[in-house]
CSV table of C-alpha atoms in Angstrom, one decimal:
chain,number,residue,atom,x,y,z
G,1,UNK,CA,73.5,118.4,160.6
G,2,UNK,CA,72.5,115.1,162.1
G,3,UNK,CA,73.0,113.8,165.7
G,4,UNK,CA,71.8,111.0,167.9
G,5,UNK,CA,71.6,111.7,171.7
G,6,UNK,CA,70.1,109.9,174.7
G,7,UNK,CA,66.8,111.7,175.5
G,8,UNK,CA,67.3,111.7,179.3
G,9,UNK,CA,70.8,113.2,179.2
G,10,UNK,CA,69.9,115.8,176.6
G,11,UNK,CA,66.7,116.8,178.4
G,12,UNK,CA,68.5,117.3,181.7
G,13,UNK,CA,71.0,119.6,180.0
G,14,UNK,CA,68.4,121.6,178.2
G,15,UNK,CA,66.5,122.1,181.4
G,16,UNK,CA,69.4,124.2,182.8
G,17,UNK,CA,68.9,126.8,180.1
G,18,UNK,CA,65.2,127.5,180.7
G,19,UNK,CA,65.9,130.3,183.2
G,20,UNK,CA,68.0,132.2,180.6
G,21,UNK,CA,65.1,132.9,178.2
G,22,UNK,CA,63.0,136.0,179.0
G,23,UNK,CA,59.3,135.9,178.4
G,24,UNK,CA,59.4,139.2,176.6
G,25,UNK,CA,62.4,140.4,174.5
G,26,UNK,CA,62.9,142.8,171.6
G,27,UNK,CA,65.0,140.3,169.7
G,28,UNK,CA,63.2,137.1,168.8
G,29,UNK,CA,66.5,135.1,168.5
G,30,UNK,CA,67.1,135.6,172.2
G,31,UNK,CA,64.2,133.2,172.8
G,32,UNK,CA,66.4,130.6,171.0
G,33,UNK,CA,69.1,128.2,172.0
G,34,UNK,CA,72.1,127.7,169.7
G,35,UNK,CA,73.0,124.1,169.0
G,36,UNK,CA,76.3,123.2,167.4
G,37,UNK,CA,77.6,119.7,166.5
G,38,UNK,CA,81.3,119.1,166.0
G,39,UNK,CA,83.0,116.3,164.2
G,40,UNK,CA,84.7,115.1,167.5
G,41,UNK,CA,81.3,114.1,168.9
G,42,UNK,CA,80.7,117.2,171.0
G,43,UNK,CA,77.4,119.1,171.0
G,44,UNK,CA,77.6,122.6,172.2
G,45,UNK,CA,74.6,124.5,173.6
G,46,UNK,CA,74.5,128.3,174.0
G,47,UNK,CA,71.9,130.7,175.3
G,48,UNK,CA,72.0,134.4,176.3
G,49,UNK,CA,69.7,137.3,177.1
G,50,UNK,CA,72.7,139.7,176.6
G,51,UNK,CA,73.1,140.2,180.3
G,52,UNK,CA,73.9,136.6,181.2
G,53,UNK,CA,74.8,133.6,179.1
G,54,UNK,CA,75.2,129.9,179.5
G,55,UNK,CA,77.2,127.4,177.4
G,56,UNK,CA,77.6,123.7,178.0
G,57,UNK,CA,78.7,120.7,176.0
G,58,UNK,CA,77.6,117.0,175.9
G,59,UNK,CA,79.0,114.0,174.1
G,60,UNK,CA,76.7,112.7,171.3
G,61,UNK,CA,76.8,110.6,168.2
G,62,UNK,CA,77.5,113.2,165.5
G,63,UNK,CA,76.8,111.9,162.0
G,64,UNK,CA,76.9,115.3,160.3
G,65,UNK,CA,78.3,118.4,162.0
G,66,UNK,CA,76.4,121.7,161.7
G,67,UNK,CA,74.6,124.4,163.7
G,68,UNK,CA,71.1,125.9,164.1
G,69,UNK,CA,69.1,127.9,166.6
G,70,UNK,CA,65.6,127.1,167.8
G,71,UNK,CA,63.1,128.3,170.4
G,72,UNK,CA,64.7,127.1,173.6
G,73,UNK,CA,61.5,126.5,175.6
G,74,UNK,CA,59.8,124.6,172.7
G,75,UNK,CA,62.9,122.5,172.1
G,76,UNK,CA,63.1,121.5,175.8
G,77,UNK,CA,59.4,120.8,176.1
G,78,UNK,CA,59.5,118.5,173.1
G,79,UNK,CA,62.7,116.7,174.0
G,80,UNK,CA,61.6,116.1,177.6
G,81,UNK,CA,58.4,114.5,176.4
G,82,UNK,CA,59.9,112.2,173.7
G,83,UNK,CA,59.9,108.5,174.4
G,84,UNK,CA,62.9,107.2,176.4
G,85,UNK,CA,65.9,106.2,174.4
G,86,UNK,CA,68.0,107.7,171.6
G,87,UNK,CA,66.6,110.8,169.8
G,88,UNK,CA,67.6,111.8,166.3
G,89,UNK,CA,67.9,115.5,165.5
G,90,UNK,CA,68.7,116.7,162.0
G,91,UNK,CA,68.6,119.9,160.0
G,92,UNK,CA,69.4,120.1,156.2
G,93,UNK,CA,70.2,123.8,155.8
G,94,UNK,CA,66.5,124.6,155.4
G,95,UNK,CA,66.0,125.8,159.0
G,96,UNK,CA,63.6,122.9,159.7
G,97,UNK,CA,64.8,120.9,162.7
G,98,UNK,CA,63.5,117.4,162.5
G,99,UNK,CA,63.2,115.3,165.6
G,100,UNK,CA,62.6,111.6,165.6
G,101,UNK,CA,62.6,108.8,168.2
G,102,UNK,CA,64.6,105.6,167.6
G,103,UNK,CA,61.6,103.7,166.2
G,104,UNK,CA,60.5,106.6,163.9
G,105,UNK,CA,57.0,106.5,165.5
G,106,UNK,CA,57.4,110.1,166.7
G,107,UNK,CA,58.3,112.8,164.2
G,108,UNK,CA,58.3,116.6,164.8
G,109,UNK,CA,59.5,119.6,162.9
G,110,UNK,CA,60.5,122.9,164.5
G,111,UNK,CA,61.3,126.1,162.6
G,112,UNK,CA,64.7,127.5,163.4
G,113,UNK,CA,66.8,130.6,162.7
G,114,UNK,CA,70.3,131.1,161.3
G,115,UNK,CA,73.0,130.4,163.9
G,116,UNK,CA,75.1,133.1,162.3
G,117,UNK,CA,72.7,135.6,163.6
G,118,UNK,CA,73.1,134.5,167.2
G,119,UNK,CA,75.0,136.9,169.6
G,120,UNK,CA,78.4,135.7,170.7
G,121,UNK,CA,79.1,135.2,174.4
G,122,UNK,CA,82.1,137.0,176.0
G,123,UNK,CA,85.4,135.1,175.8
G,124,UNK,CA,86.3,133.5,179.1
G,125,UNK,CA,89.8,132.8,180.4
G,126,UNK,CA,90.2,130.4,183.4
G,127,UNK,CA,94.0,130.3,183.3
G,128,UNK,CA,94.1,132.2,186.6
G,129,UNK,CA,90.7,131.3,188.0
G,130,UNK,CA,89.7,131.2,191.6
G,131,UNK,CA,88.4,128.0,193.0
G,132,UNK,CA,85.1,128.3,194.9
G,133,UNK,CA,83.5,125.7,197.2
G,134,UNK,CA,80.1,125.2,195.6
G,135,UNK,CA,78.3,124.0,198.7
G,136,UNK,CA,79.3,127.1,200.7
G,137,UNK,CA,78.6,129.4,197.8
G,138,UNK,CA,75.2,127.9,197.2
G,139,UNK,CA,74.4,128.1,201.0
G,140,UNK,CA,75.2,131.9,200.8
G,141,UNK,CA,73.0,132.3,197.7
G,142,UNK,CA,70.1,130.5,199.3
G,143,UNK,CA,70.2,132.8,202.3
G,144,UNK,CA,70.2,136.1,200.3
G,145,UNK,CA,68.7,135.8,196.8
G,146,UNK,CA,65.0,135.9,197.9
G,147,UNK,CA,65.2,139.5,199.1
G,148,UNK,CA,66.1,140.7,195.6
G,149,UNK,CA,63.0,141.5,193.6
G,150,UNK,CA,63.1,140.8,189.8
G,151,UNK,CA,61.9,144.3,189.3
G,152,UNK,CA,64.8,145.8,191.2
G,153,UNK,CA,67.5,147.4,189.0
G,154,UNK,CA,71.0,148.6,189.3
G,155,UNK,CA,72.7,148.4,192.8
G,156,UNK,CA,69.7,146.8,194.5
G,157,UNK,CA,69.1,144.3,191.7
G,158,UNK,CA,71.8,141.9,193.0
G,159,UNK,CA,73.7,140.7,196.0
G,160,UNK,CA,77.1,142.0,197.0
G,161,UNK,CA,79.7,139.2,196.9
G,162,UNK,CA,82.9,139.9,198.7
G,163,UNK,CA,85.8,137.4,198.5
G,164,UNK,CA,88.6,138.0,201.0
G,165,UNK,CA,91.8,136.3,202.1
G,166,UNK,CA,90.1,134.7,205.1
G,167,UNK,CA,86.4,135.2,204.6
G,168,UNK,CA,83.6,135.3,202.0
G,169,UNK,CA,80.6,137.5,202.5
G,170,UNK,CA,77.3,138.1,200.7
G,171,UNK,CA,74.7,140.7,201.4
G,172,UNK,CA,71.3,141.7,199.8
G,173,UNK,CA,68.8,144.3,200.7
G,174,UNK,CA,65.6,145.8,199.3
G,175,UNK,CA,65.7,148.9,201.6
G,176,UNK,CA,63.4,147.4,204.2
G,177,UNK,CA,65.4,144.4,205.2
G,178,UNK,CA,68.9,142.9,204.9
G,179,UNK,CA,70.3,139.4,204.6
G,180,UNK,CA,73.9,138.9,205.4
G,181,UNK,CA,76.0,135.8,205.5
G,182,UNK,CA,79.7,134.9,205.7
G,183,UNK,CA,81.9,131.8,205.6
G,184,UNK,CA,85.5,131.2,206.7
G,185,UNK,CA,87.0,130.6,203.2
G,186,UNK,CA,89.9,132.2,201.4
G,187,UNK,CA,91.0,133.0,197.9
G,188,UNK,CA,94.5,132.8,196.5
G,189,UNK,CA,94.7,136.2,194.8
G,190,UNK,CA,96.0,138.0,197.8
G,191,UNK,CA,93.6,140.9,197.4
G,192,UNK,CA,89.9,141.2,198.2
G,193,UNK,CA,87.4,141.2,195.4
G,194,UNK,CA,83.9,142.7,195.4
G,195,UNK,CA,81.1,142.3,192.8
G,196,UNK,CA,77.4,142.9,192.6
G,197,UNK,CA,75.9,139.7,191.3
G,198,UNK,CA,72.4,139.9,189.7
G,199,UNK,CA,69.5,137.9,191.1
G,200,UNK,CA,69.2,136.0,187.8
G,201,UNK,CA,72.9,135.0,187.9
G,202,UNK,CA,72.5,133.8,191.5
G,203,UNK,CA,69.5,131.6,190.5
G,204,UNK,CA,71.4,130.2,187.5
G,205,UNK,CA,74.4,129.4,189.7
G,206,UNK,CA,72.2,127.3,192.0
G,207,UNK,CA,71.4,125.1,189.0
G,208,UNK,CA,74.6,124.9,187.0
G,209,UNK,CA,76.9,124.5,190.1
G,210,UNK,CA,74.9,121.9,191.9
G,211,UNK,CA,77.2,119.2,193.2
G,212,UNK,CA,80.1,120.7,191.3
G,213,UNK,CA,82.8,123.0,192.5
G,214,UNK,CA,83.2,126.2,190.6
G,215,UNK,CA,86.1,128.0,189.0
G,216,UNK,CA,85.6,131.8,189.0
G,217,UNK,CA,87.2,134.3,186.7
G,218,UNK,CA,86.4,137.9,185.6
G,219,UNK,CA,87.5,140.6,183.2
G,220,UNK,CA,86.6,144.4,183.3
G,221,UNK,CA,83.0,143.7,182.1
G,222,UNK,CA,82.0,140.2,183.0
G,223,UNK,CA,82.0,137.5,185.6
G,224,UNK,CA,82.6,133.8,184.6
G,225,UNK,CA,81.6,130.7,186.6
G,226,UNK,CA,82.8,127.3,185.3
G,227,UNK,CA,81.2,124.1,186.7
G,228,UNK,CA,82.2,120.9,184.9
G,229,UNK,CA,81.2,121.2,181.2
G,230,UNK,CA,79.2,124.5,181.8
G,231,UNK,CA,80.3,128.1,181.8
G,232,UNK,CA,78.0,130.8,183.1
G,233,UNK,CA,78.9,134.4,182.1
G,234,UNK,CA,77.3,137.5,183.6
G,235,UNK,CA,77.7,141.2,182.9
G,236,UNK,CA,79.2,143.1,185.9
G,237,UNK,CA,76.7,145.5,187.6
G,238,UNK,CA,78.8,148.7,187.6
G,239,UNK,CA,77.1,150.4,190.5
G,240,UNK,CA,77.8,151.2,194.2
G,241,UNK,CA,76.2,148.9,196.7
G,242,UNK,CA,74.5,150.6,199.7
G,243,UNK,CA,76.4,150.8,202.9
G,244,UNK,CA,74.5,147.9,204.4
G,245,UNK,CA,76.8,147.6,207.5
G,246,UNK,CA,75.3,150.8,208.8
G,247,UNK,CA,71.9,149.2,209.3
G,248,UNK,CA,73.3,146.2,211.3
G,249,UNK,CA,73.0,147.1,215.0
G,250,UNK,CA,76.3,146.9,216.8
G,251,UNK,CA,74.6,145.3,219.8
G,252,UNK,CA,71.1,144.4,221.1
G,253,UNK,CA,70.0,144.9,224.7
G,254,UNK,CA,67.4,142.0,224.6
G,255,UNK,CA,67.4,138.6,223.0
G,256,UNK,CA,64.5,136.1,222.6
G,257,UNK,CA,65.1,132.4,221.9
G,258,UNK,CA,62.4,130.3,220.3
G,259,UNK,CA,61.6,127.4,218.0
G,260,UNK,CA,61.8,128.2,214.3
G,261,UNK,CA,59.2,125.7,213.2
G,262,UNK,CA,56.7,126.8,215.9
G,263,UNK,CA,56.9,130.4,214.8
G,264,UNK,CA,56.7,129.5,211.1
G,265,UNK,CA,53.5,127.4,211.6
G,266,UNK,CA,51.9,130.1,213.9
G,267,UNK,CA,52.8,133.0,211.6
G,268,UNK,CA,51.3,131.2,208.6
G,269,UNK,CA,48.0,130.9,210.4
G,270,UNK,CA,48.0,134.5,211.4
G,271,UNK,CA,48.7,135.5,207.8
G,272,UNK,CA,45.5,133.8,206.5
G,273,UNK,CA,43.9,137.3,206.7
G,274,UNK,CA,45.1,139.2,203.7
G,275,UNK,CA,45.9,142.9,204.2
G,276,UNK,CA,47.7,145.5,202.1
G,277,UNK,CA,50.9,145.6,204.1
G,278,UNK,CA,50.8,142.1,205.6
G,279,UNK,CA,51.4,143.7,209.0
G,280,UNK,CA,51.6,141.5,212.1
G,281,UNK,CA,52.2,142.8,215.7
G,282,UNK,CA,54.9,141.0,217.7
G,283,UNK,CA,54.8,141.6,221.4
G,284,UNK,CA,57.7,140.2,223.5
G,285,UNK,CA,56.8,139.7,227.1
G,286,UNK,CA,58.3,137.6,229.9
G,287,UNK,CA,58.5,134.1,228.6
G,288,UNK,CA,56.1,134.5,225.7
G,289,UNK,CA,55.7,136.1,222.3
G,290,UNK,CA,52.2,137.3,221.3
G,291,UNK,CA,51.3,137.6,217.6
G,292,UNK,CA,48.2,139.8,216.8
G,293,UNK,CA,46.5,140.9,213.6
G,294,UNK,CA,43.2,142.7,213.1
G,295,UNK,CA,41.4,143.7,209.9
G,296,UNK,CA,37.9,145.3,210.0
G,297,UNK,CA,36.9,143.4,206.8
G,298,UNK,CA,38.3,140.0,207.7
G,299,UNK,CA,38.6,139.6,211.5
G,300,UNK,CA,41.2,139.2,214.2
G,301,UNK,CA,44.0,136.8,215.1
G,302,UNK,CA,45.7,136.2,218.4
G,303,UNK,CA,48.5,133.6,219.1
G,304,UNK,CA,50.8,133.1,222.0
G,305,UNK,CA,54.1,131.2,221.9
G,306,UNK,CA,56.4,130.1,224.8
G,307,UNK,CA,59.8,131.6,224.3
G,308,UNK,CA,63.0,132.3,226.3
G,309,UNK,CA,62.8,136.0,227.1
G,310,UNK,CA,63.2,138.1,230.2
G,311,UNK,CA,63.6,141.6,228.8
G,312,UNK,CA,61.4,144.6,228.6
G,313,UNK,CA,57.9,144.5,227.2
G,314,UNK,CA,58.5,145.4,223.5
G,315,UNK,CA,55.9,145.6,220.8
G,316,UNK,CA,56.6,146.1,217.1
G,317,UNK,CA,54.8,145.4,213.8
G,318,UNK,CA,56.5,143.6,210.9
G,319,UNK,CA,55.6,142.6,207.4
G,320,UNK,CA,54.7,139.0,208.2
G,321,UNK,CA,56.0,137.7,204.9
G,322,UNK,CA,59.4,139.2,205.5
G,323,UNK,CA,59.7,137.1,208.7
G,324,UNK,CA,58.4,134.1,206.8
G,325,UNK,CA,61.2,134.5,204.3
G,326,UNK,CA,63.7,134.2,207.0
G,327,UNK,CA,62.1,131.2,208.7
G,328,UNK,CA,62.0,129.3,205.4
G,329,UNK,CA,65.7,129.8,204.8
G,330,UNK,CA,67.1,128.8,208.2
G,331,UNK,CA,68.2,125.2,208.7
G,332,UNK,CA,68.3,125.1,212.5
G,333,UNK,CA,65.7,124.2,215.0
G,334,UNK,CA,66.1,127.3,217.2
G,335,UNK,CA,66.5,131.0,216.3
G,336,UNK,CA,67.3,134.2,218.2
G,337,UNK,CA,65.7,137.6,217.8
G,338,UNK,CA,67.7,140.5,219.0
G,339,UNK,CA,66.2,144.0,219.7
G,340,UNK,CA,66.7,147.3,221.5
G,341,UNK,CA,63.2,148.7,221.4
G,342,UNK,CA,60.1,148.6,219.2
G,343,UNK,CA,61.2,151.2,216.7
G,344,UNK,CA,64.7,150.3,215.5
G,345,UNK,CA,66.0,147.3,213.6
G,346,UNK,CA,65.5,143.7,214.8
G,347,UNK,CA,68.1,141.1,214.2
G,348,UNK,CA,67.0,137.5,213.4
G,349,UNK,CA,69.5,134.7,213.3
G,350,UNK,CA,69.9,130.9,213.7
G,351,UNK,CA,71.2,129.8,217.0
G,352,UNK,CA,73.9,127.6,215.4
G,353,UNK,CA,75.7,128.7,212.2
G,354,UNK,CA,76.4,125.3,210.6
G,355,UNK,CA,79.4,126.7,208.9
G,356,UNK,CA,77.7,129.8,207.6
G,357,UNK,CA,77.2,133.0,209.7
G,358,UNK,CA,73.7,134.3,208.9
G,359,UNK,CA,71.8,137.4,210.1
G,360,UNK,CA,68.6,138.9,208.9
G,361,UNK,CA,67.8,142.5,209.8
G,362,UNK,CA,64.2,143.8,209.5
G,363,UNK,CA,62.9,147.3,210.1
G,364,UNK,CA,59.5,147.4,212.0
G,365,UNK,CA,56.5,148.9,210.2
G,366,UNK,CA,55.1,152.2,211.2
G,367,UNK,CA,51.5,151.1,212.0
């Protein structure tokens, strides 16, 4: 196999695959990327961790078709650091991948593995695919993915994506908080669809679907997302998602309006003191919000913010980092906090939706 490819183009495409490779795996070949050159000048790239897979193609100068697999991180790190201009990549059936720059002043060899040993990706069929607006889908992902911990498994290891005839919804929860968002969009299937999409899949969608609309398809085992020359496949999480709607208060008696940036800046100062549960007391009083934190080993913090509030005096403790997560994922200047008392769920949301309805529900800490 021998190809010539522009370094910048190839490096940018390889970068998309870096999130697929796990740091630890029982199969060494899953650390690799499969590279296949065809006579028609197409270079196909494939990577999988057996849960999700990514395949893309780029146009290159193919002198000799062929295929190999090589460590995906090493391959990207090397290509991205090569001098600008064309890069020559060759392999002569000896599993030694030779990489040269155009002037032959840089030469590297990487050891590969047989491409025949590489797992196959599931077959995708986009003949009856559903068109998804990438900008709206990515906005929903950005507002929900951060709640999902990489350590979470099964039904809490992903976000629930619901596609209806008039509305798309996405929800994620870790048992202590909930992020929910919705957009007014429709699908053409005539029936509603619902899937749990893993955190890793959501993060890869943010990369492969950037600035490109997405065609979505599925079979009984897998989800498929096509964006331009890229196809992302993901195994369906066959679990029941928690009844998240039960934790969203039907109404709130009191509402506080305040500046998102002011609360973000203040809360970051208060959280300078490190504690086990990151607890911060929020006290809502007439026209002001008081933030307090006290640790015997570190000291005390007291902050007051001017807010729009005329309800009862309510005090509750929150994991401060949970509130920070919300504040770093809203795109509006003002937010609203809804509450009934200091013991039940609080509802955080931006004042204006900007096309995406977004609410964030947090349970107070028992301090």
